[in-house]
Tab-separated table of C-alpha atoms in Angstrom:
chain	number	residue	atom	x	y	z
A	22	MET	CA	-18.226	-18.691	-7.777
A	23	ILE	CA	-15.520	-20.007	-10.118
A	24	LYS	CA	-12.678	-22.020	-8.593
A	25	ASP	CA	-9.094	-20.769	-8.818
A	26	SER	CA	-8.018	-23.943	-10.669
A	27	GLU	CA	-10.626	-23.184	-13.358
A	28	PHE	CA	-9.490	-19.587	-13.776
A	29	THR	CA	-7.524	-20.063	-17.010
A	30	GLY	CA	-7.833	-19.278	-20.701
A	31	ALA	CA	-11.290	-18.074	-21.694
A	32	SER	CA	-12.553	-17.586	-18.147
A	33	ARG	CA	-9.573	-15.387	-17.292
A	34	ARG	CA	-10.020	-13.278	-20.439
A	35	THR	CA	-13.732	-12.890	-19.776
A	36	ALA	CA	-13.038	-11.792	-16.199
A	37	GLN	CA	-10.411	-9.263	-17.266
A	38	ILE	CA	-12.667	-7.787	-19.964
A	39	SER	CA	-15.536	-7.581	-17.495
A	40	LEU	CA	-13.336	-5.836	-14.937
A	41	GLY	CA	-12.045	-3.335	-17.494
A	42	LEU	CA	-15.549	-2.481	-18.693
A	43	LEU	CA	-16.900	-2.099	-15.156
A	44	VAL	CA	-13.983	0.145	-14.176
A	45	LEU	CA	-14.857	2.338	-17.171
A	46	VAL	CA	-18.498	2.474	-16.072
A	47	ASN	CA	-17.432	3.398	-12.541
A	48	VAL	CA	-15.164	6.169	-13.849
A	49	MET	CA	-18.134	7.578	-15.778
A	50	SER	CA	-20.153	7.407	-12.566
A	51	GLN	CA	-17.573	9.409	-10.636
A	52	LEU	CA	-17.201	11.978	-13.421
A	53	ASP	CA	-20.936	12.587	-13.603
A	54	ARG	CA	-21.066	12.797	-9.807
A	55	GLN	CA	-18.126	15.227	-9.444
A	56	ILE	CA	-18.758	17.643	-12.297
A	57	MET	CA	-21.511	19.462	-10.387
A	58	SER	CA	-19.022	20.480	-7.680
A	59	VAL	CA	-16.724	22.040	-10.282
A	60	LEU	CA	-19.529	24.069	-11.861
A	61	VAL	CA	-21.377	25.267	-8.741
A	62	GLU	CA	-20.219	28.893	-8.856
A	63	SER	CA	-21.200	29.357	-12.503
A	64	ILE	CA	-24.551	27.673	-11.860
A	65	ARG	CA	-25.218	29.755	-8.751
A	66	ILE	CA	-24.634	33.036	-10.575
A	67	ASP	CA	-26.491	32.084	-13.757
A	68	LEU	CA	-29.592	30.667	-12.022
A	69	ASP	CA	-29.466	33.172	-9.143
A	70	LEU	CA	-29.336	30.484	-6.453
A	71	THR	CA	-28.308	30.780	-2.816
A	72	ASP	CA	-25.456	28.804	-1.287
A	73	THR	CA	-28.014	26.777	0.653
A	74	GLN	CA	-29.828	25.818	-2.536
A	75	ILE	CA	-26.520	24.832	-4.120
A	76	GLY	CA	-25.678	22.704	-1.084
A	77	VAL	CA	-29.024	20.918	-1.262
A	78	VAL	CA	-28.636	20.202	-4.986
A	79	VAL	CA	-25.059	18.966	-4.707
A	80	GLY	CA	-25.528	16.921	-1.528
A	81	VAL	CA	-29.085	16.097	-0.504
A	82	ALA	CA	-30.582	15.696	-3.984
A	83	PHE	CA	-27.904	13.164	-4.856
A	84	ALA	CA	-27.056	11.371	-1.598
A	85	VAL	CA	-30.557	10.843	-0.201
A	86	PHE	CA	-32.020	9.431	-3.400
A	87	TYR	CA	-28.854	7.442	-4.109
A	88	THR	CA	-29.253	5.821	-0.704
A	89	LEU	CA	-32.993	5.163	-1.023
A	90	ALA	CA	-32.716	3.693	-4.528
A	91	GLY	CA	-29.790	1.419	-3.687
A	92	LEU	CA	-31.697	-1.361	-1.920
A	93	PRO	CA	-34.469	-1.891	-4.510
A	94	LEU	CA	-31.961	-1.707	-7.365
A	95	GLY	CA	-29.709	-4.153	-5.518
A	96	ARG	CA	-32.680	-6.489	-5.187
A	97	LEU	CA	-33.342	-6.122	-8.901
A	98	ALA	CA	-29.722	-7.058	-9.673
A	99	ASP	CA	-30.103	-10.270	-7.638
A	100	ARG	CA	-33.242	-11.124	-9.615
A	101	ALA	CA	-32.616	-9.885	-13.162
A	102	ASN	CA	-29.872	-9.800	-15.785
A	103	ARG	CA	-27.127	-7.692	-14.221
A	104	ARG	CA	-25.681	-6.516	-17.534
A	105	THR	CA	-29.079	-5.131	-18.493
A	106	VAL	CA	-29.344	-3.388	-15.135
A	107	ILE	CA	-25.948	-1.720	-15.604
A	108	VAL	CA	-26.675	-0.634	-19.181
A	109	SER	CA	-30.049	0.771	-18.132
A	110	VAL	CA	-28.870	2.751	-15.107
A	111	LEU	CA	-25.774	4.029	-16.967
A	112	SER	CA	-27.982	5.361	-19.760
A	113	PHE	CA	-30.382	6.891	-17.232
A	114	TRP	CA	-27.797	8.782	-15.171
A	115	SER	CA	-25.939	9.918	-18.317
A	116	LEU	CA	-29.129	11.489	-19.650
A	117	ALA	CA	-29.830	12.978	-16.212
A	118	THR	CA	-26.346	14.534	-16.163
A	119	ALA	CA	-26.939	16.070	-19.574
A	120	ALA	CA	-30.368	17.245	-18.358
A	121	CYS	CA	-28.648	19.295	-15.645
A	122	GLY	CA	-27.393	21.476	-18.474
A	123	LEU	CA	-30.969	22.118	-19.616
A	124	ALA	CA	-32.239	23.285	-16.223
A	125	GLN	CA	-33.808	26.740	-16.260
A	126	GLY	CA	-34.283	26.993	-12.514
A	127	TYR	CA	-33.708	25.466	-9.104
A	128	TRP	CA	-36.319	22.702	-9.131
A	129	GLN	CA	-35.413	21.527	-12.621
A	130	LEU	CA	-31.775	21.288	-11.561
A	131	PHE	CA	-32.813	19.489	-8.355
A	132	ALA	CA	-34.864	16.939	-10.334
A	133	ALA	CA	-32.027	16.263	-12.770
A	134	ARG	CA	-29.590	15.768	-9.893
A	135	VAL	CA	-32.023	13.333	-8.251
A	136	GLY	CA	-31.974	11.372	-11.511
A	137	VAL	CA	-28.183	11.150	-11.380
A	138	GLY	CA	-28.354	9.800	-7.832
A	139	ILE	CA	-31.023	7.214	-8.588
A	140	GLY	CA	-29.214	5.977	-11.699
A	141	GLU	CA	-25.818	5.648	-10.059
A	142	ALA	CA	-27.332	3.717	-7.145
A	143	GLY	CA	-27.892	0.736	-9.440
A	144	CYS	CA	-24.326	0.434	-10.690
A	145	ALA	CA	-22.218	-0.860	-7.791
A	146	PRO	CA	-24.487	-3.680	-6.536
A	147	ALA	CA	-24.790	-5.234	-9.998
A	148	ALA	CA	-21.091	-4.703	-10.782
A	149	GLN	CA	-19.902	-6.254	-7.514
A	150	SER	CA	-22.199	-9.216	-8.062
A	151	ILE	CA	-20.807	-9.811	-11.569
A	152	LEU	CA	-17.189	-9.594	-10.398
A	153	SER	CA	-17.852	-11.920	-7.453
A	154	GLU	CA	-19.236	-14.512	-9.896
A	155	THR	CA	-16.477	-13.999	-12.487
A	156	PHE	CA	-13.354	-14.068	-10.297
A	157	PRO	CA	-12.404	-16.916	-7.916
A	158	ARG	CA	-12.647	-16.284	-4.187
A	159	GLU	CA	-8.842	-16.118	-3.916
A	160	ARG	CA	-8.697	-13.118	-6.299
A	161	ILE	CA	-11.872	-11.215	-5.510
A	162	GLY	CA	-10.105	-8.748	-3.210
A	163	ARG	CA	-7.880	-7.462	-5.986
A	164	ALA	CA	-10.758	-7.462	-8.482
A	165	LEU	CA	-13.055	-5.344	-6.327
A	166	SER	CA	-10.168	-3.082	-5.300
A	167	THR	CA	-9.308	-2.503	-8.943
A	168	TYR	CA	-12.965	-1.684	-9.590
A	169	GLN	CA	-12.908	0.855	-6.752
A	170	MET	CA	-9.765	2.496	-8.168
A	171	ALA	CA	-12.181	4.159	-10.582
A	172	ILE	CA	-13.256	6.463	-7.740
A	173	PRO	CA	-9.954	8.369	-7.402
A	174	ILE	CA	-9.440	8.229	-11.161
A	175	GLY	CA	-12.859	9.779	-11.685
A	176	ILE	CA	-12.168	12.418	-9.038
A	177	LEU	CA	-8.828	13.256	-10.715
A	178	PHE	CA	-10.408	13.736	-14.137
A	179	GLY	CA	-13.438	15.421	-12.608
A	180	LEU	CA	-11.390	18.057	-10.782
A	181	ALA	CA	-8.619	18.614	-13.320
A	182	GLY	CA	-10.531	17.989	-16.554
A	183	GLY	CA	-13.735	19.552	-15.284
A	184	GLY	CA	-11.874	22.678	-14.227
A	185	TYR	CA	-10.361	22.992	-17.695
A	186	LEU	CA	-13.743	22.561	-19.405
A	187	ALA	CA	-15.332	25.077	-17.026
A	188	ASP	CA	-12.718	27.657	-18.030
A	189	HIS	CA	-13.377	27.179	-21.749
A	190	TYR	CA	-17.084	26.311	-22.112
A	191	HIS	CA	-20.412	27.393	-20.666
A	192	TRP	CA	-21.557	25.224	-17.759
A	193	ARG	CA	-24.536	23.934	-19.737
A	194	THR	CA	-22.215	22.708	-22.480
A	195	VAL	CA	-19.941	21.019	-19.941
A	196	PHE	CA	-22.834	18.943	-18.587
A	197	MET	CA	-23.575	17.761	-22.133
A	198	MET	CA	-19.905	16.982	-22.829
A	199	VAL	CA	-19.608	14.915	-19.652
A	200	GLY	CA	-23.016	13.211	-19.669
A	201	LEU	CA	-23.731	12.174	-23.255
A	202	PRO	CA	-20.591	10.008	-23.793
A	203	GLY	CA	-22.078	7.668	-21.205
A	204	LEU	CA	-24.596	6.544	-23.827
A	205	LEU	CA	-21.738	5.316	-26.031
A	206	VAL	CA	-20.196	3.498	-23.066
A	207	ALA	CA	-23.595	1.864	-22.431
A	208	VAL	CA	-23.584	0.474	-25.982
A	209	ILE	CA	-20.028	-0.869	-25.533
A	210	VAL	CA	-21.001	-2.536	-22.251
A	211	ARG	CA	-24.100	-4.091	-23.823
A	212	VAL	CA	-21.998	-5.635	-26.589
A	213	PHE	CA	-18.918	-6.815	-24.704
A	214	LEU	CA	-19.875	-7.434	-21.064
A	215	LYS	CA	-20.776	-11.053	-20.339
A	216	GLU	CA	-23.537	-11.908	-17.879
A	217	PRO	CA	-22.122	-14.771	-15.773
A	218	PRO	CA	-24.460	-17.692	-15.119
A	219	ARG	CA	-25.924	-17.858	-11.648
A	220	SER	CA	-23.974	-20.468	-9.710
A	221	ASP	CA	-26.974	-21.674	-7.710
A	222	SER	CA	-30.488	-22.750	-8.621
A	223	GLU	CA	-32.258	-21.674	-5.452
A	224	GLU	CA	-35.267	-19.404	-5.526
A	225	LEU	CA	-34.675	-15.803	-4.609
A	226	GLU	CA	-35.279	-15.381	-0.881
A	227	PRO	CA	-37.609	-12.686	0.481
A	228	VAL	CA	-35.936	-9.369	1.242
A	229	ALA	CA	-36.543	-9.730	4.973
A	230	SER	CA	-34.866	-13.146	4.928
A	231	VAL	CA	-31.859	-11.809	3.022
A	232	LEU	CA	-31.391	-8.876	5.384
A	233	SER	CA	-31.824	-11.046	8.482
A	234	THR	CA	-29.214	-13.488	7.153
A	235	ILE	CA	-26.769	-10.667	6.469
A	236	PHE	CA	-27.149	-8.932	9.804
A	237	ALA	CA	-27.194	-12.170	11.785
A	238	MET	CA	-23.448	-12.415	11.137
A	239	PRO	CA	-21.442	-10.451	13.728
A	240	THR	CA	-18.633	-10.024	11.211
A	241	ILE	CA	-20.827	-8.092	8.783
A	242	ARG	CA	-22.347	-5.951	11.530
A	243	GLN	CA	-18.958	-4.843	12.866
A	244	HIS	CA	-17.404	-4.578	9.418
A	245	MET	CA	-20.237	-2.429	8.080
A	246	LEU	CA	-19.931	-0.101	11.057
A	247	ALA	CA	-16.155	0.203	10.530
A	248	CYS	CA	-16.562	0.984	6.824
A	249	SER	CA	-19.278	3.550	7.573
A	250	ILE	CA	-17.098	5.363	10.114
A	251	GLN	CA	-14.205	5.380	7.658
A	252	THR	CA	-16.492	6.721	4.930
A	253	MET	CA	-17.572	9.468	7.322
A	254	THR	CA	-13.957	10.610	7.590
A	255	LEU	CA	-13.237	10.409	3.873
A	256	ALA	CA	-16.471	12.206	2.945
A	257	ALA	CA	-15.462	15.078	5.210
A	258	THR	CA	-11.976	15.345	3.727
A	259	ALA	CA	-13.264	15.001	0.166
A	260	THR	CA	-15.682	17.859	0.820
A	261	PHE	CA	-13.282	20.254	2.529
A	262	ASN	CA	-9.742	19.436	1.322
A	263	PHE	CA	-10.145	21.839	-1.595
A	264	ALA	CA	-11.297	24.633	0.719
A	265	PHE	CA	-8.497	23.780	3.172
A	266	MET	CA	-5.857	24.332	0.499
A	267	VAL	CA	-7.381	27.677	-0.503
A	268	ARG	CA	-8.028	29.014	3.001
A	269	VAL	CA	-4.962	27.792	4.863
A	270	HIS	CA	-2.274	27.735	2.170
A	271	GLY	CA	-3.599	30.530	-0.023
A	272	LEU	CA	-3.712	28.511	-3.256
A	273	SER	CA	-5.765	29.459	-6.263
A	274	ASN	CA	-8.673	27.274	-7.313
A	275	THR	CA	-6.635	25.861	-10.188
A	276	GLU	CA	-3.651	25.062	-7.960
A	277	ALA	CA	-5.844	23.459	-5.306
A	278	GLY	CA	-7.702	21.397	-7.915
A	279	ILE	CA	-4.504	20.064	-9.455
A	280	ILE	CA	-2.891	19.182	-6.109
A	281	ILE	CA	-5.953	17.537	-4.545
A	282	GLY	CA	-6.809	15.852	-7.825
A	283	LEU	CA	-3.331	14.336	-8.190
A	284	ILE	CA	-3.175	13.243	-4.544
A	285	THR	CA	-6.590	11.586	-4.736
A	286	GLY	CA	-6.066	10.161	-8.213
A	287	ILE	CA	-2.627	8.641	-7.670
A	288	ALA	CA	-2.348	7.851	-3.955
A	289	GLY	CA	-6.096	7.198	-3.771
A	290	GLY	CA	-5.755	4.705	-6.625
A	291	PHE	CA	-2.761	2.931	-5.101
A	292	GLY	CA	-4.423	2.535	-1.683
A	293	PRO	CA	-7.446	0.462	-2.767
A	294	TYR	CA	-5.274	-1.843	-4.856
A	295	MET	CA	-2.904	-2.428	-1.941
A	296	GLY	CA	-5.837	-3.239	0.340
A	297	GLY	CA	-7.053	-5.913	-2.054
A	298	TYR	CA	-3.608	-7.230	-2.942
A	299	LEU	CA	-2.429	-7.607	0.648
A	300	GLY	CA	-5.715	-9.223	1.656
A	301	ASP	CA	-5.506	-11.782	-1.150
A	302	ARG	CA	-1.792	-12.339	-0.492
A	303	PHE	CA	-2.106	-13.131	3.229
A	304	ALA	CA	-5.614	-14.658	3.353
A	305	PRO	CA	-4.409	-18.207	2.524
A	306	LYS	CA	-2.424	-18.161	5.785
A	307	ASP	CA	-5.211	-16.577	7.805
A	308	PRO	CA	-8.380	-15.083	6.230
A	309	ARG	CA	-8.538	-12.482	9.006
A	310	TRP	CA	-5.789	-10.574	7.198
A	311	ARG	CA	-8.450	-9.394	4.716
A	312	ILE	CA	-9.806	-7.253	7.543
A	313	GLY	CA	-6.556	-6.788	9.452
A	314	TRP	CA	-4.871	-4.852	6.664
A	315	LEU	CA	-7.780	-2.414	6.557
A	316	ALA	CA	-7.314	-1.665	10.254
A	317	ILE	CA	-3.562	-1.262	9.802
A	318	GLY	CA	-4.022	1.118	6.881
A	319	ALA	CA	-6.535	3.221	8.820
A	320	VAL	CA	-4.321	3.500	11.916
A	321	LEU	CA	-1.109	4.261	10.008
A	322	SER	CA	-2.784	7.025	8.014
A	323	VAL	CA	-3.759	9.045	11.100
A	324	PRO	CA	-0.377	10.579	12.079
A	325	PHE	CA	0.311	11.553	8.457
A	326	THR	CA	-3.031	13.268	7.907
A	327	ILE	CA	-3.064	15.068	11.262
A	328	SER	CA	0.456	16.387	10.589
A	329	ALA	CA	-0.649	17.478	7.116
A	330	TYR	CA	-3.538	19.536	8.469
A	331	LEU	CA	-1.630	21.133	11.339
A	332	THR	CA	1.623	22.092	9.600
A	333	SER	CA	2.123	25.485	7.964
A	334	SER	CA	4.401	23.980	5.287
A	335	LEU	CA	2.679	23.263	1.981
A	336	PRO	CA	5.245	20.587	0.925
A	337	LEU	CA	4.755	18.751	4.233
A	338	THR	CA	0.990	19.019	3.808
A	339	ILE	CA	1.194	17.445	0.354
A	340	VAL	CA	3.459	14.619	1.579
A	341	GLY	CA	1.294	13.965	4.637
A	342	LEU	CA	-1.948	13.888	2.694
A	343	THR	CA	-0.429	11.635	0.043
A	344	LEU	CA	0.808	9.038	2.542
A	345	GLY	CA	-2.370	9.304	4.580
A	346	VAL	CA	-4.597	8.735	1.557
A	347	VAL	CA	-2.783	5.491	0.707
A	348	GLY	CA	-3.639	3.978	4.088
A	349	SER	CA	-7.115	5.418	4.498
A	350	TYR	CA	-8.238	4.335	1.009
A	351	MET	CA	-7.153	0.701	1.459
A	352	TYR	CA	-10.674	-0.212	2.551
A	353	ALA	CA	-12.365	1.054	-0.626
A	354	GLY	CA	-12.567	-2.256	-2.522
A	355	ALA	CA	-11.294	-4.754	0.033
A	356	GLY	CA	-14.039	-3.772	2.458
A	357	HIS	CA	-16.666	-4.868	-0.052
A	358	ALA	CA	-14.711	-8.057	-0.789
A	359	VAL	CA	-15.034	-9.107	2.860
A	360	ALA	CA	-18.816	-8.698	2.756
A	361	GLN	CA	-19.087	-10.501	-0.587
A	362	SER	CA	-17.124	-13.469	0.747
A	363	LEU	CA	-19.785	-14.120	3.388
A	364	VAL	CA	-22.890	-14.488	1.203
A	365	GLY	CA	-24.187	-16.652	-1.615
A	366	PRO	CA	-24.714	-15.646	-5.260
A	367	ARG	CA	-28.373	-14.675	-4.874
A	368	MET	CA	-27.522	-12.295	-2.025
A	369	ARG	CA	-24.453	-10.520	-3.369
A	370	ALA	CA	-26.058	-7.478	-4.979
A	371	MET	CA	-28.342	-6.980	-1.975
A	372	THR	CA	-25.333	-7.253	0.350
A	373	ALA	CA	-23.452	-4.652	-1.699
A	374	ALA	CA	-26.512	-2.391	-1.619
A	375	SER	CA	-26.796	-2.786	2.169
A	376	MET	CA	-23.141	-1.856	2.620
A	377	LEU	CA	-23.546	1.167	0.374
A	378	PHE	CA	-26.762	2.168	2.150
A	379	ALA	CA	-24.984	2.326	5.526
A	380	MET	CA	-21.804	3.905	4.159
A	381	ASN	CA	-23.654	6.617	2.245
A	382	LEU	CA	-26.366	7.389	4.781
A	383	PHE	CA	-24.074	7.450	7.818
A	384	GLY	CA	-20.783	8.310	6.143
A	385	TYR	CA	-21.584	10.746	3.346
A	386	GLY	CA	-24.693	11.983	5.105
A	387	ALA	CA	-23.010	12.868	8.399
A	388	GLY	CA	-19.312	13.369	7.560
A	389	PRO	CA	-19.431	16.780	5.835
A	390	VAL	CA	-22.041	18.104	8.285
A	391	VAL	CA	-20.030	17.094	11.361
A	392	ALA	CA	-16.811	18.482	9.873
A	393	GLY	CA	-18.502	21.782	9.086
A	394	TRP	CA	-19.980	22.019	12.582
A	395	ILE	CA	-16.586	21.375	14.205
A	396	SER	CA	-14.967	23.983	11.983
A	397	ASP	CA	-17.597	26.567	12.933
A	398	ALA	CA	-17.146	25.667	16.610
A	399	PHE	CA	-13.428	26.407	16.282
A	400	GLY	CA	-14.143	29.746	14.597
A	401	GLY	CA	-14.238	28.841	10.898
A	402	ASP	CA	-11.796	30.074	8.230
A	403	GLU	CA	-8.362	28.565	8.966
A	404	ALA	CA	-9.833	26.602	11.890
A	405	LEU	CA	-10.963	24.155	9.223
A	406	ARG	CA	-7.570	22.481	9.704
A	407	TYR	CA	-8.528	21.454	13.264
A	408	SER	CA	-11.859	20.066	12.129
A	409	LEU	CA	-10.216	17.856	9.498
A	410	ALA	CA	-7.601	16.678	11.998
A	411	VAL	CA	-10.358	15.655	14.435
A	412	MET	CA	-12.311	13.872	11.694
A	413	ASN	CA	-9.273	11.784	10.769
A	414	MET	CA	-8.930	10.598	14.346
A	415	LEU	CA	-12.231	8.753	13.813
A	416	LEU	CA	-10.222	6.215	11.824
A	417	LEU	CA	-8.952	4.872	15.151
A	418	TRP	CA	-12.582	4.192	16.077
A	419	ALA	CA	-13.074	2.407	12.750
A	420	ALA	CA	-10.002	0.253	13.439
A	421	VAL	CA	-11.581	-0.997	16.678
A	422	HIS	CA	-14.588	-2.301	14.759
A	423	TYR	CA	-12.344	-3.875	12.113
A	424	TRP	CA	-10.646	-5.753	14.950
A	425	LEU	CA	-13.999	-6.861	16.365
A	426	ALA	CA	-15.057	-8.043	12.893
A	427	SER	CA	-11.846	-10.049	12.458
A	428	ARG	CA	-12.541	-11.981	15.673
A	429	THR	CA	-15.552	-13.737	14.113
A	430	TYR	CA	-14.588	-13.701	10.433
A	431	ARG	CA	-13.076	-17.190	10.286
A	432	GLU	CA	-16.114	-18.778	11.901
A	433	ASP	CA	-18.610	-16.939	9.684
A	434	LEU	CA	-16.554	-17.679	6.577
A	435	ALA	CA	-16.295	-21.372	7.473
A	436	ARG	CA	-20.073	-21.636	7.778
A	437	VAL	CA	-20.575	-20.077	4.358
A	438	GLN	CA	-17.956	-22.288	2.718
A	439	ALA	CA	-19.471	-25.390	4.335
A	440	LEU	CA	-22.666	-24.611	2.425
A	441	GLY	CA	-20.681	-24.558	-0.837
A	442	LEU	CA	-21.341	-20.862	-1.502
């Protein structure tokens, strides 16, 4: 990892270019991931699919294979040229997105969606590894948080832009329009993204050794659990916020898409940056602040989001969700920065993949299902508001594990730094 005193001139420009390119790649990832949700009704009618089949294609086909592919692709990123990995997986998922538009039936659509999930699984581990090698330790929180800002930006363009395209073009054409530009981005990344030199000369450790080293640290165990619980909450709200606006406040699909898109895109972009900025700003005094701010953001968001879901006033709902999103999204990049700070260069991509494995399997896998079950238990329809309020209270549980992680962070960090990693 580069030292802060060396982060000048050419190294700074290289880091900034790398960050900009990787943010662009991540935006493309989110667009290709979100566009299916915008087009589901047109697809369902045209291919004569059931709601259950649509749910499996949108959720299971993507999330399960994304999770399963993450660890081997993370291992590959620790072993191979990371720029090549990113270019390859970006090209693969872009073609898979376009292939969704060629599907003539359920299983063809399922297979294409699996391809999107597998391709996107290889992006984040390699990208986080590159950024951790390109930016000094003192700035990595802001770098990874800026990278994660692509998520709300992608959701904003996916909901607003995708809705516009869906109103003006056939769904097959929309998949082509969204997927194929990724091939051009892949060429740009291949030309301009620099592969940083590995900062150690050690042989790559066996997978079992890497995983045992990661999970031997109490900080990572508690921190991973906290991030997974928080992801569970945010996956539930991301899945049902649109429906909440339509059912409870009587908005049209266009109105709901614009409001949720703007809230997620603006407030959801500000939150991750603040998490990284505050962590980097206060870490020199006490590194535990990198985790402490995530707990504070999670706790402070709860009263705003619960009020937003329970009020009958649309303006108060919008204000509450906006303020709540800022706090609850603070973990998005800074959470990964904490994990990256505790491992060496040859373990970074695998560590990122392990974090994503837990967050996606537990968070995205369980969050929407639990929220839907609670809503049904309350009677469905407008009772969805109570389900989302309950799900946001889980952030208090996440904050407990952030606190437990902070108790051992200094000791674990000191051991890593003593090894010169």
